[in-house]
Every structure is written in C-alpha cells, then in structure tokens.
Amino acid sequence: MVNTEIHKEIPAFAGIRNYINGVYIHPIQDNWIDNYNPSNGVVYGKIPNSSKEDVENAYIAAKSAFPSWSQTTLEERSRILIKISELLEANLQRFAEAESKDNGKPVSLAKKVDIPRAASNFRFFGNAITQFASESHESVGQDAINFTLRQPIGVVACISPWNLPLYLFTWKIAPAIAAGNCVIAKPSEITPMTAYLLGDICTKAGLPNGVLNIVHGLGTTTGQAIIEHRDIKAISFTGGTATGAHIAKVAAPLFKKLSLELGGKNPNIIFADCDYEDMLNTTIRSSFANQGQICLCGSRIFVEASIYAKFKNDFVTRVKALKVGHPSKASTNIGALVSNSHLEKVMNYIEIAKAENATILCGGKKVVVKDYENGYYIEPTVIEVTSNNCRVNQEEIFGPVVTIMPFESEDGVLEMANSVNYGLSATLWTNDLKRTMRMSNQLQTGIVWVNTWMMRDLRTPFGGVKASGVGREGGFEALRFFTEAKNVCIKY
Ligand code: NDP
C-alpha cells in the first residue's frame, strides 16, 4: 500500500517531499538532510533522506501504474509530455531561480540553458515517440516474416547528478515515460529543488499517478536502495565514474539493463589554421561555462606551437576579465561551486598542480564575494603544464580549472588526447577537412565537436567510451534503451 500523507499546498520553497503516486509525501522514517545555498553557504531547506521503505513505496506506485500507462496511445503520451514542456516554459523564471539557488549557477544560465533544455527534453521525446518505428525482415524462400516488438521494460530508475540538475534529470525521465515505462527517479541530494517542483508540473499536465515517482536522498541510502531493488529492471545513470562502476557491480548479478554516462577529461585541440576569434570565444565558454562543472568541458587545452604564445596571452587576458559573483547578478560570469566539499576538492587540485611544478597562469584562489562571504567561489584558473601525464591532466577536476600546453604535430596531439582513462568528448579547431576526418576517426571519444562546442541536436547519440560510460542516450537510442526488443517470426 502506498503511503498517502498528502501535502495539498506546495509553496515554492517550503520543505521538499517525495513525489509518489502523484502526491507529495513525507519520508517514512522522518529522516532529513540539510539543503545548502552555495551562493552564501546557508542551509535554506530540508530534504528527505529516503529509506528502502520509501523506495518500495515508490516501486508499488510505479508498478500499479504499469502496464496501463504503456497501453495509452502514443498520441496521448505525446500530448502529456508536450504539456509538461509547455508548463516548464510557463514557469521559466521560477525554475531558473530555484536551480540557481540550489546549484550556484548564474540565474541567466539556468534561464538560457538549463530550464529551456528540460522543456525541450519533454517536447522532443513527446514527438519522437510518435516516430519510433521497429523493423521487419522477410525471410525470402522460407515463407516467413519477422518483426520486432519494442516493449517497455516496466519499472525503471533514473539517477542524475548535481551539475545540470533538471536538464539531466529530464533527459532520462522524458524518454523513459515516452516509451511507456513507469519511473523511480532520484536527483542529486545536493540539488533537489527543481526535481521537486517538477512533480507538481507533471500532475498539472495530466500525467497519471504513479508513472513518475521522485524520491530524494543520499546516494548511499536512497540510491543504493534503488539499484539493489530486484524488480527495477533498468537504470539510467549519469554521475561520477566511481559511482558508475559501483552501480555496474551491484546491477550485474541482478541482470539489470544499464546506461552509464560518466566523467570526462576532454581535450580541446587548437590548430593554427582555425578561425581564431571564434575559437577564443568558444574556448572561454567550453572551459568555464557552469563554473566548469559540465562533463563536456574541454579541460585539457592543446595548442599548436606556432600560435601558443599568442593564445596563452589572449586567453589569460580574457579569463582574468571574467567576473566571479553572486549568481543572481546579471554581470556574473562565474557563480558559486556547488558545495563546500567540491570547492575544497578543486582547490586541492590547484595544490597538486603546484606540487607537480606546473605554472598557475591566472586564478588559483578562493574569492570572497561581498555580502556573500560564506559562498563557495573560486577564480577561473589556467594552469600551464609541460606533460600530459601530470595528475591535473589525467584526473577529472570538474571546476573552473583548465590546463594548457603546446603541441608540435598532429600525431603527437592525438596521442596525448587519447592518453587518458576517459573518452567522453573532444573539440577540434581547424579548417583542414582532411585533418578533421583523420582526427575524428581516431579520437577515442563518444563525441567530437569541430569548430564548435556543446552544440546539441537531440536526435544524435550521446555518450562516452572507456571510463566515460557505457551505452548511448539521445534520440531513438534512448527509446531503444528504455524498451526491450522482441522478435516475432511468423511462418505463413
Ligand atoms: P555522483 O556519482 O556522486 O552522483 C550522481 C548521482 O548518483 C547522485 O544522485 C548521487 O546521489 C547518486 N549516487 C551516489 N552513490 C550512489 C549509489 N551507491 N547508488 C545509487 N546512486 C548513487 O556524481 P556527482 O553528482 O558528483 O556528479 C558529477 C559527476 O557526474 C562528474 O564526474 C561528471 O563528469 C559526471 N557527469 C557526467 C555526464 C555525462 O553525460 N557523461 C553529465 C554530467 C555529469 P547523491 O549525490 O545524492 O549522494
């Protein structure tokens, strides 16, 4: 039986509750975690640290909504997803402010990127499901025809990180429910607010109770209960590589289907023949957008030796001009890091760089922002390294910190770009088509951007190789992940 203690009124920033079976409810064990505002270091709310019982409650709700949800027409599912998208757009300001308050990112960024993209996720998969077709194969000479049924899996889990909270949460939920599954979703405990607000939007859009259930809590308690649940048959996870490896270990003996989108240490390779100004502007963005806390940020910058001195001077000048400040200010380029422990982790990497005899070209220090002295701010930092083998070039820092170093040859830079455990994305700046093709073929990453960065078309496959993950999301890849293919062979 689902616990139904209902909170009918949901003031925007009151305490967060789990969203189970279409209503907001307390965690069964009344266990709560503090929620911090990174811009001033103040606790501004509580969120449930949900237990196994809460996850079971969510599972019961999801199970009872399935299979009826999977039997709704594609048009009906599509209509509801598009309605969710419209309601998110109608609440853009409220969601953007909530995201910024939870995460520390500039409100302007949340308003321009995070929330519109969350809305696009629902609109895109609302449309994509109506175009999702399966295959048939005529067995010529055998009087038989095969066709593939694409069946929803049942109850699935979506677990997401704190860096792009609603953007990544909905990137998983939208295809999962579009494909007819019922979902148990857990946002990061550090950034729960927009996931919390999403529940209400889904109810208003007419999503039947139990189709989406949102449980809040720590990875080690709530997340662990989800991944260990025997009847949750698939997990779509985005987060750190170590957590991904742990999930794979737990899920393997239970034969769960897994999609793992993990960390990155992405090369940004700049050849002398590139469009220089375009490259410089985009490299500022690919290095420091969202305080460098994007898995796709180009954190290792390799520059062809002939333009290295010029690039170093121009880049550092531009980085020094970036304004670190409170996320609500329009003038802010770099907001707060997500948490104090993350700030300390990033600062520690700056010490590691110094110990490895790298040169801090700019930044490297914490910033005290007037009136927000306890916020988690750091200067955008550029480190000049002499080898790709140093720790700051090999380990994911996930903050506003990039390294730069020169290269002499295409083969040499390719070797350095690939000499890392990760393989999420690479950026290439060149106007040489043959080189573009040679490099794109040989870079060991799931994504290559040429003369651009983070340009996303939601139809394209998204994911990494090596320690950056297993599987692809995006477009029909996501709908394939959230369905099981069953072949039917008919002899006539
Ligand atoms: P984590 O791996 O720490 O956490 C991700 C999510 O997993 C959170 O909701 C977390 O809960 C949860 N979790 C933690 N432990 C467990 C567990 N034992 N069982 C189930 N769930 C668990 O990552 P971060 O939140 O720190 O996010 C940053 C990382 O995400 C970076 O490495 C970044 O590269 C990666 N990332 C990858 C992307 C990609 O597409 N490849 C995109 C964006 C980020 P909680 O935090 O509440 O404890």
Coordinates of C-alpha atoms and ligand atoms in Angstrom, one line a residue:
M1 CA 0.0 0.0 0.0
V2 CA 1.3 3.4 -0.9
N3 CA 1.7 5.9 2.0
T4 CA -0.6 8.8 1.1
E5 CA 0.1 11.6 3.6
I6 CA -0.7 14.4 1.2
H7 CA 0.6 17.9 1.2
K8 CA -2.1 19.7 -0.9
E9 CA -0.4 23.1 -0.9
I10 CA 3.1 23.2 -2.3
P11 CA 4.6 26.6 -1.5
A12 CA 7.6 27.2 -3.9
F13 CA 10.4 26.9 -1.3
A14 CA 8.8 25.1 1.6
G15 CA 10.2 21.7 2.7
I16 CA 10.8 19.2 -0.1
R17 CA 8.9 15.9 0.0
N18 CA 9.0 12.8 -2.1
Y19 CA 6.6 12.7 -5.0
I20 CA 5.0 9.3 -5.0
N21 CA 1.8 8.2 -6.7
G22 CA 1.1 11.8 -7.8
V23 CA 1.2 13.3 -4.3
Y24 CA 3.9 14.9 -2.1
I25 CA 4.6 12.7 1.0
H26 CA 7.0 12.6 3.9
P27 CA 9.8 10.1 4.1
I28 CA 8.6 7.2 6.2
Q29 CA 11.4 7.4 8.8
D30 CA 11.2 11.1 9.0
N31 CA 14.9 11.4 8.2
W32 CA 16.1 14.7 6.7
I33 CA 19.2 16.2 5.1
D34 CA 20.1 19.9 5.0
N35 CA 19.9 21.7 1.7
Y36 CA 22.6 24.4 1.2
N37 CA 22.5 27.5 -0.9
P38 CA 26.0 27.6 -2.4
S39 CA 26.0 31.3 -3.0
N40 CA 26.0 32.1 0.7
G41 CA 26.7 28.8 2.4
V42 CA 23.4 29.0 4.3
V43 CA 21.0 26.0 4.9
Y44 CA 17.7 27.0 3.4
G45 CA 15.7 23.8 3.5
K46 CA 15.5 20.2 4.3
I47 CA 15.1 17.2 2.0
P48 CA 14.1 13.6 2.8
N49 CA 16.8 11.1 3.2
S50 CA 14.6 8.4 1.8
S51 CA 14.9 4.8 3.1
K52 CA 14.4 1.4 1.5
E53 CA 10.7 1.6 2.6
D54 CA 10.2 4.9 0.6
V55 CA 11.8 3.3 -2.4
E56 CA 9.5 0.3 -2.0
N57 CA 6.6 2.7 -1.7
A58 CA 7.6 4.4 -5.0
Y59 CA 8.0 1.0 -6.6
I60 CA 4.5 -0.1 -5.6
A61 CA 3.1 3.1 -7.1
A62 CA 5.1 2.7 -10.3
K63 CA 4.1 -1.0 -10.6
S64 CA 0.4 -0.2 -10.2
A65 CA 0.6 2.4 -12.9
F66 CA 2.1 -0.2 -15.3
P67 CA 1.0 -1.6 -17.7
S68 CA -1.9 0.8 -18.0
W69 CA 0.5 3.7 -18.9
S70 CA 2.2 1.5 -21.5
Q71 CA -1.2 0.9 -23.1
T72 CA -2.1 4.6 -23.6
T73 CA -2.0 5.6 -27.2
L74 CA 1.2 7.3 -28.5
E75 CA -0.8 10.4 -29.2
E76 CA -2.0 10.6 -25.6
R77 CA 1.5 10.1 -24.2
S78 CA 2.9 12.6 -26.6
R79 CA 0.2 15.2 -25.6
I80 CA 1.1 14.9 -21.9
L81 CA 4.8 15.2 -22.5
I82 CA 4.4 18.2 -24.6
K83 CA 2.1 19.7 -22.0
I84 CA 4.8 19.2 -19.3
S85 CA 7.2 21.0 -21.7
E86 CA 4.8 23.9 -22.0
L87 CA 4.3 24.2 -18.2
L88 CA 8.0 24.3 -17.7
E89 CA 8.3 27.1 -20.2
A90 CA 5.5 29.0 -18.5
N91 CA 7.4 28.6 -15.2
L92 CA 10.8 29.5 -16.6
Q93 CA 11.7 32.3 -14.1
R94 CA 10.6 30.3 -11.1
F95 CA 12.5 27.2 -12.1
A96 CA 15.6 29.1 -13.1
E97 CA 15.8 30.9 -9.8
A98 CA 15.3 27.6 -7.9
E99 CA 18.0 25.9 -10.0
S100 CA 20.4 28.8 -9.3
K101 CA 19.7 28.8 -5.6
D102 CA 20.4 25.1 -5.3
N103 CA 23.4 24.8 -7.6
G104 CA 25.1 28.2 -7.5
K105 CA 25.0 28.7 -11.3
P106 CA 24.1 32.1 -12.7
V107 CA 20.3 32.6 -13.0
S108 CA 20.9 33.9 -16.5
L109 CA 22.5 30.5 -17.4
A110 CA 19.7 28.5 -15.9
K111 CA 17.2 30.7 -17.8
K112 CA 19.0 30.4 -21.1
V113 CA 20.2 26.8 -21.0
D114 CA 19.0 24.5 -18.2
I115 CA 15.3 25.1 -18.0
P116 CA 14.7 25.6 -21.7
R117 CA 16.6 22.4 -22.3
A118 CA 14.5 20.5 -19.7
A119 CA 11.4 21.7 -21.6
S120 CA 13.0 20.6 -24.9
N121 CA 13.6 17.1 -23.5
F122 CA 9.9 16.6 -22.9
R123 CA 8.9 18.2 -26.2
F124 CA 11.5 16.2 -28.2
F125 CA 10.6 12.8 -26.7
G126 CA 6.9 13.6 -26.9
N127 CA 7.4 14.0 -30.6
A128 CA 10.0 11.2 -31.0
I129 CA 7.8 8.5 -29.6
T130 CA 5.2 9.1 -32.4
Q131 CA 8.0 8.5 -34.9
F132 CA 9.6 5.5 -33.2
A133 CA 9.3 2.5 -35.6
S134 CA 10.5 -1.0 -35.4
E135 CA 11.9 -3.3 -38.1
S136 CA 10.6 -6.2 -40.1
H137 CA 12.5 -8.8 -42.1
E138 CA 11.0 -11.0 -44.7
S139 CA 12.8 -14.4 -44.8
V140 CA 12.7 -14.9 -48.5
G141 CA 12.4 -18.5 -49.7
Q142 CA 11.2 -19.6 -46.2
D143 CA 7.7 -18.3 -46.3
A144 CA 8.2 -16.4 -43.1
I145 CA 8.3 -12.8 -41.9
N146 CA 10.0 -11.5 -38.8
F147 CA 9.0 -8.3 -37.0
T148 CA 10.3 -6.6 -33.9
L149 CA 8.1 -5.6 -31.0
R150 CA 9.6 -2.7 -28.9
Q151 CA 8.1 -3.3 -25.5
P152 CA 8.5 -1.0 -22.4
I153 CA 10.6 -2.6 -19.7
G154 CA 8.3 -1.9 -16.8
V155 CA 9.6 0.0 -13.7
V156 CA 12.9 1.7 -14.4
A157 CA 15.2 4.0 -12.5
C158 CA 16.8 7.3 -13.4
I159 CA 19.6 8.7 -11.2
S160 CA 21.1 12.1 -12.0
P161 CA 23.9 14.4 -10.8
W162 CA 24.0 18.0 -9.5
N163 CA 25.8 19.9 -12.3
L164 CA 22.8 20.3 -14.7
P165 CA 20.1 19.2 -12.3
L166 CA 16.8 19.5 -14.2
Y167 CA 18.4 19.3 -17.6
L168 CA 19.9 15.8 -17.0
F169 CA 17.0 14.6 -14.8
T170 CA 14.5 15.2 -17.6
W171 CA 16.9 13.9 -20.2
K172 CA 16.3 10.4 -18.7
I173 CA 12.7 10.7 -17.4
A174 CA 11.3 12.0 -20.7
P175 CA 12.3 9.0 -22.9
A176 CA 11.6 6.6 -20.1
I177 CA 7.9 7.6 -19.8
A178 CA 7.5 8.3 -23.5
A179 CA 8.4 4.7 -24.1
G180 CA 5.7 3.5 -21.7
N181 CA 7.7 2.8 -18.6
C182 CA 6.9 3.9 -15.1
V183 CA 9.8 5.6 -13.3
I184 CA 11.5 5.9 -10.0
A185 CA 13.8 8.9 -10.2
K186 CA 16.4 10.3 -7.8
P187 CA 18.0 13.7 -8.3
S188 CA 21.3 14.5 -6.6
E189 CA 20.7 15.2 -2.9
I190 CA 22.7 18.4 -3.4
T191 CA 20.3 19.9 -6.0
P192 CA 16.8 18.5 -5.3
M193 CA 14.7 21.6 -5.8
T194 CA 13.7 21.7 -9.5
A195 CA 13.1 17.9 -9.4
Y196 CA 10.7 18.5 -6.5
L197 CA 8.9 21.3 -8.4
L198 CA 8.7 19.0 -11.5
G199 CA 6.2 16.7 -9.7
D200 CA 3.6 19.3 -9.4
I201 CA 4.0 20.2 -13.1
C202 CA 3.6 16.6 -14.1
T203 CA 0.3 16.3 -12.1
K204 CA -0.9 19.5 -13.7
A205 CA -0.1 18.2 -17.2
G206 CA -2.3 15.1 -16.5
L207 CA 0.5 12.5 -16.1
P208 CA -1.3 9.6 -14.4
N209 CA -0.4 8.9 -10.7
G210 CA 2.5 6.5 -10.3
V211 CA 4.0 7.0 -13.8
L212 CA 6.7 9.2 -12.3
N213 CA 7.9 8.9 -8.7
I214 CA 10.6 11.1 -7.3
V215 CA 12.5 10.0 -4.2
H216 CA 15.1 12.3 -2.6
G217 CA 18.0 11.3 -0.5
L218 CA 21.7 10.3 -0.3
G219 CA 23.2 8.1 -3.0
T220 CA 24.5 5.7 -0.3
T221 CA 21.0 5.2 1.2
T222 CA 18.2 6.1 -1.3
G223 CA 20.3 5.5 -4.4
Q224 CA 21.6 2.2 -3.1
A225 CA 18.1 1.0 -2.3
I226 CA 17.1 1.8 -5.9
I227 CA 20.0 0.0 -7.5
E228 CA 19.6 -3.1 -5.3
H229 CA 15.8 -3.4 -5.9
R230 CA 15.3 -6.7 -7.7
D231 CA 12.3 -5.6 -9.7
I232 CA 13.7 -2.4 -11.1
K233 CA 14.9 -3.7 -14.4
A234 CA 16.8 -0.9 -15.9
I235 CA 18.9 2.0 -14.6
S236 CA 19.9 5.1 -16.5
F237 CA 22.6 6.8 -14.5
T238 CA 24.6 10.0 -15.0
G239 CA 27.3 10.8 -12.5
G240 CA 30.9 10.0 -11.5
T241 CA 32.9 7.1 -12.8
A242 CA 33.4 5.5 -9.4
T243 CA 29.7 5.6 -8.7
G244 CA 29.0 4.2 -12.2
A245 CA 31.5 1.3 -11.5
H246 CA 29.7 0.6 -8.2
I247 CA 26.3 0.6 -9.8
A248 CA 27.5 -1.8 -12.5
K249 CA 28.8 -4.2 -9.9
V250 CA 25.5 -4.2 -8.0
A251 CA 23.4 -4.4 -11.1
A252 CA 25.3 -7.2 -12.9
P253 CA 24.1 -10.2 -10.8
L254 CA 20.6 -8.9 -11.0
F255 CA 20.8 -8.6 -14.8
K256 CA 19.6 -5.0 -15.0
K257 CA 19.9 -3.1 -18.2
L258 CA 22.4 -0.2 -17.7
S259 CA 23.1 3.1 -19.3
L260 CA 26.1 4.9 -17.7
E261 CA 27.0 8.4 -18.6
L262 CA 30.2 9.1 -16.5
G263 CA 33.1 11.5 -16.1
G264 CA 35.3 13.2 -18.7
K265 CA 38.7 14.8 -19.2
N266 CA 38.1 16.2 -22.6
P267 CA 40.8 17.5 -25.0
N268 CA 40.3 20.9 -26.7
I269 CA 42.7 20.7 -29.7
I270 CA 43.5 24.0 -31.4
F271 CA 45.3 24.1 -34.7
A272 CA 46.9 27.3 -36.1
D273 CA 44.6 27.3 -39.2
C274 CA 41.4 27.8 -37.1
D275 CA 39.1 30.8 -37.1
Y276 CA 40.9 32.4 -34.2
E277 CA 38.3 34.7 -32.6
D278 CA 35.6 32.2 -32.9
M279 CA 37.9 29.6 -31.2
L280 CA 38.9 32.0 -28.4
N281 CA 35.3 33.0 -27.6
T282 CA 34.1 29.4 -27.6
T283 CA 37.1 28.2 -25.6
I284 CA 36.2 30.6 -22.8
R285 CA 32.8 29.0 -22.8
S286 CA 33.9 25.4 -23.1
S287 CA 36.4 25.9 -20.2
F288 CA 34.2 27.9 -17.7
A289 CA 30.5 27.5 -18.5
N290 CA 28.6 26.4 -15.4
Q291 CA 31.8 27.0 -13.4
G292 CA 33.5 24.3 -15.4
Q293 CA 31.1 21.8 -13.9
I294 CA 30.0 20.2 -17.2
C295 CA 31.1 16.7 -18.1
L296 CA 31.8 18.0 -21.6
C297 CA 34.0 21.0 -20.7
G298 CA 37.3 21.0 -22.6
S299 CA 39.6 20.9 -19.6
R300 CA 42.8 20.0 -21.4
I301 CA 43.7 22.6 -24.0
F302 CA 46.3 21.7 -26.5
V303 CA 47.5 24.5 -28.8
E304 CA 49.7 24.2 -31.9
A305 CA 53.1 25.5 -31.1
S306 CA 53.2 28.3 -33.7
I307 CA 50.2 30.1 -32.1
Y308 CA 50.8 29.0 -28.5
A309 CA 52.4 32.3 -27.2
K310 CA 49.6 34.4 -28.7
F311 CA 46.9 32.1 -27.5
K312 CA 48.3 32.0 -24.0
N313 CA 48.4 35.8 -23.8
D314 CA 44.9 36.3 -25.2
F315 CA 43.3 33.5 -23.3
V316 CA 44.7 34.5 -19.9
T317 CA 43.7 38.2 -20.6
R318 CA 40.2 37.1 -21.3
V319 CA 40.0 34.7 -18.3
K320 CA 41.2 37.4 -16.0
A321 CA 38.3 39.6 -17.2
L322 CA 35.6 37.0 -16.2
K323 CA 33.5 38.3 -13.3
V324 CA 33.1 36.0 -10.3
G325 CA 30.0 37.0 -8.4
H326 CA 26.6 36.2 -6.9
P327 CA 24.5 34.0 -9.3
S328 CA 21.6 36.4 -9.3
K329 CA 23.6 39.4 -10.7
A330 CA 23.4 39.9 -14.5
S331 CA 27.1 40.9 -14.6
T332 CA 28.2 37.5 -13.1
N333 CA 30.1 35.1 -15.5
I334 CA 31.2 32.6 -12.8
G335 CA 28.8 31.8 -10.0
A336 CA 29.4 29.6 -6.9
L337 CA 30.6 26.0 -7.0
V338 CA 28.0 23.5 -5.9
S339 CA 29.3 22.7 -2.4
N340 CA 32.0 23.4 0.1
S341 CA 33.4 19.9 -0.2
H342 CA 33.6 20.3 -4.0
L343 CA 35.3 23.7 -3.6
E344 CA 37.9 22.0 -1.4
K345 CA 38.4 19.2 -3.9
V346 CA 39.0 21.8 -6.7
M347 CA 41.4 23.8 -4.5
N348 CA 43.3 20.6 -3.7
Y349 CA 43.9 20.1 -7.4
I350 CA 45.5 23.5 -7.6
E351 CA 47.9 22.5 -4.9
I352 CA 48.6 19.2 -6.7
A353 CA 49.4 21.2 -9.9
K354 CA 51.9 23.4 -7.9
A355 CA 53.5 20.3 -6.3
E356 CA 53.9 18.9 -9.9
N357 CA 55.8 22.1 -10.9
A358 CA 53.0 23.4 -13.2
T359 CA 52.6 27.1 -13.6
I360 CA 49.4 28.9 -12.4
L361 CA 49.0 31.5 -15.1
C362 CA 45.9 33.1 -13.5
G363 CA 43.4 32.3 -10.8
G364 CA 44.0 29.6 -8.3
K365 CA 42.5 31.3 -5.3
K366 CA 39.1 31.4 -3.5
V367 CA 37.1 34.5 -3.9
V368 CA 35.2 36.4 -1.2
V369 CA 32.1 37.9 -2.7
K370 CA 30.9 41.0 -0.7
D371 CA 27.7 40.2 1.3
Y372 CA 28.1 36.5 0.5
E373 CA 31.3 35.8 2.3
N374 CA 30.4 32.2 3.1
G375 CA 29.7 31.3 -0.5
Y376 CA 31.8 28.7 -2.5
Y377 CA 33.6 30.9 -5.0
I378 CA 36.9 30.4 -6.8
E379 CA 38.8 32.3 -9.5
P380 CA 38.7 30.8 -13.0
T381 CA 42.1 29.2 -13.2
V382 CA 44.5 28.5 -16.1
I383 CA 47.4 26.1 -15.5
E384 CA 50.3 25.7 -17.9
V385 CA 51.6 22.1 -17.8
T386 CA 54.6 20.5 -19.5
S387 CA 53.3 17.0 -19.7
N388 CA 50.0 15.3 -20.3
N389 CA 50.9 12.7 -17.7
C390 CA 50.5 15.0 -14.7
R391 CA 47.5 14.4 -12.4
V392 CA 45.7 17.7 -13.4
N393 CA 45.7 16.4 -17.0
Q394 CA 44.6 12.9 -16.1
E395 CA 42.0 13.3 -13.4
E396 CA 38.6 15.0 -13.6
I397 CA 38.7 18.2 -11.6
F398 CA 35.1 19.4 -12.6
G399 CA 35.6 23.0 -11.8
P400 CA 36.7 26.3 -13.4
V401 CA 40.2 25.0 -14.0
V402 CA 41.8 24.2 -17.3
T403 CA 45.3 23.3 -18.4
I404 CA 47.2 24.5 -21.5
M405 CA 50.2 23.1 -23.3
P406 CA 51.7 23.4 -26.8
F407 CA 52.0 20.6 -29.3
E408 CA 54.2 20.1 -32.4
S409 CA 52.4 17.6 -34.6
E410 CA 49.0 16.1 -35.4
D411 CA 50.2 12.6 -34.3
G412 CA 51.7 13.9 -31.1
V413 CA 48.5 15.7 -30.0
L414 CA 46.3 12.7 -31.0
E415 CA 48.5 10.6 -28.8
M416 CA 48.1 13.0 -25.8
A417 CA 44.3 13.4 -26.4
N418 CA 43.8 9.7 -26.2
S419 CA 46.2 9.0 -23.4
V420 CA 43.7 9.3 -20.6
N421 CA 41.2 6.9 -19.0
Y422 CA 38.2 8.9 -20.1
G423 CA 36.6 9.2 -23.5
L424 CA 33.6 11.5 -23.5
S425 CA 34.1 14.3 -25.9
A426 CA 36.8 16.2 -27.9
T427 CA 36.8 19.6 -29.5
L428 CA 38.8 20.2 -32.6
W429 CA 39.6 23.7 -34.1
T430 CA 40.8 23.5 -37.7
N431 CA 39.8 24.4 -41.2
D432 CA 41.5 21.4 -42.8
L433 CA 38.9 18.9 -43.9
K434 CA 41.3 16.0 -44.3
R435 CA 42.7 16.6 -40.9
T436 CA 39.2 16.9 -39.5
M437 CA 38.3 13.4 -40.8
R438 CA 41.6 11.8 -39.8
M439 CA 41.3 13.2 -36.2
S440 CA 37.6 12.5 -35.9
N441 CA 38.2 8.9 -36.9
Q442 CA 41.0 8.4 -34.4
L443 CA 39.9 10.3 -31.3
Q444 CA 38.8 7.8 -28.6
T445 CA 35.6 9.7 -27.6
G446 CA 31.9 9.3 -28.0
I447 CA 31.5 12.9 -29.3
V448 CA 33.8 15.1 -31.5
W449 CA 32.9 18.8 -32.0
V450 CA 34.7 20.5 -34.8
N451 CA 34.8 24.3 -34.7
T452 CA 32.1 24.4 -32.1
W453 CA 31.3 23.1 -28.6
M454 CA 28.3 21.6 -26.9
M455 CA 26.1 22.1 -29.9
R456 CA 23.4 19.6 -29.3
D457 CA 20.9 18.1 -31.7
L458 CA 18.7 15.9 -29.5
R459 CA 18.4 13.3 -32.3
T460 CA 22.1 12.4 -32.1
P461 CA 23.6 9.6 -30.0
F462 CA 25.2 10.9 -26.7
G463 CA 27.6 9.1 -24.5
G464 CA 31.2 8.1 -23.9
V465 CA 33.8 5.3 -24.3
K466 CA 36.4 4.0 -21.8
A467 CA 35.7 5.3 -18.2
S468 CA 33.2 7.8 -19.6
G469 CA 30.5 5.3 -19.8
V470 CA 28.6 2.5 -21.4
G471 CA 25.6 2.9 -23.8
R472 CA 24.2 5.9 -25.7
E473 CA 21.3 8.2 -24.9
G474 CA 19.6 10.7 -27.1
G475 CA 17.1 10.3 -30.0
F476 CA 16.0 6.8 -30.8
E477 CA 19.0 5.4 -28.8
A478 CA 17.2 6.5 -25.6
L479 CA 13.9 4.9 -26.7
R480 CA 15.8 1.7 -27.6
F481 CA 17.4 1.7 -24.2
F482 CA 14.0 2.1 -22.4
T483 CA 12.4 -0.8 -24.4
E484 CA 13.1 -4.5 -24.9
A485 CA 13.3 -5.7 -28.5
K486 CA 11.3 -8.9 -29.0
N487 CA 11.4 -10.7 -32.4
V488 CA 8.3 -12.4 -33.7
C489 CA 8.7 -14.9 -36.5
I490 CA 5.6 -15.9 -38.4
K491 CA 5.7 -18.7 -40.9
Y492 CA 2.9 -18.3 -43.4
Ligands
NDP1 P1 27.9 11.1 -8.3 O1 28.4 9.9 -9.0 O2 28.5 11.4 -6.9 O3 26.4 11.1 -8.1 C1 25.4 11.0 -9.2 C2 24.1 10.5 -8.6 O4 24.3 9.2 -8.1 C3 23.6 11.3 -7.4 O5 22.2 11.4 -7.5 C4 24.1 10.5 -6.3 O6 23.4 10.8 -5.1 C5 23.9 9.1 -6.8 N1 24.6 8.1 -6.1 C6 25.7 8.1 -5.4 N2 26.1 6.9 -4.8 C7 25.1 6.1 -5.3 C8 24.9 4.7 -5.0 N3 25.7 3.9 -4.3 N4 23.8 4.1 -5.6 C9 23.0 4.9 -6.4 N5 23.1 6.2 -6.6 C10 24.2 6.8 -6.0 O7 28.2 12.3 -9.2 P2 28.0 13.9 -9.0 O8 26.6 14.2 -8.5 O9 29.2 14.3 -8.1 O10 28.2 14.5 -10.4 C11 29.4 14.8 -11.0 C12 29.9 13.7 -11.9 O11 28.9 13.5 -12.9 C13 31.1 14.1 -12.7 O12 32.0 13.0 -12.7 C14 30.6 14.4 -14.1 O13 31.6 14.1 -15.1 C15 29.5 13.4 -14.2 N6 28.6 13.8 -15.3 C16 28.6 13.0 -16.4 C17 27.8 13.4 -17.5 C18 27.7 12.6 -18.8 O14 26.8 12.8 -19.5 N7 28.7 11.7 -19.1 C19 27.0 14.7 -17.4 C20 27.1 15.3 -16.2 C21 27.9 14.9 -15.2 P3 23.8 12.0 -4.1 O15 24.6 13.0 -4.8 O16 22.5 12.5 -3.6 O17 24.6 11.3 -3.0

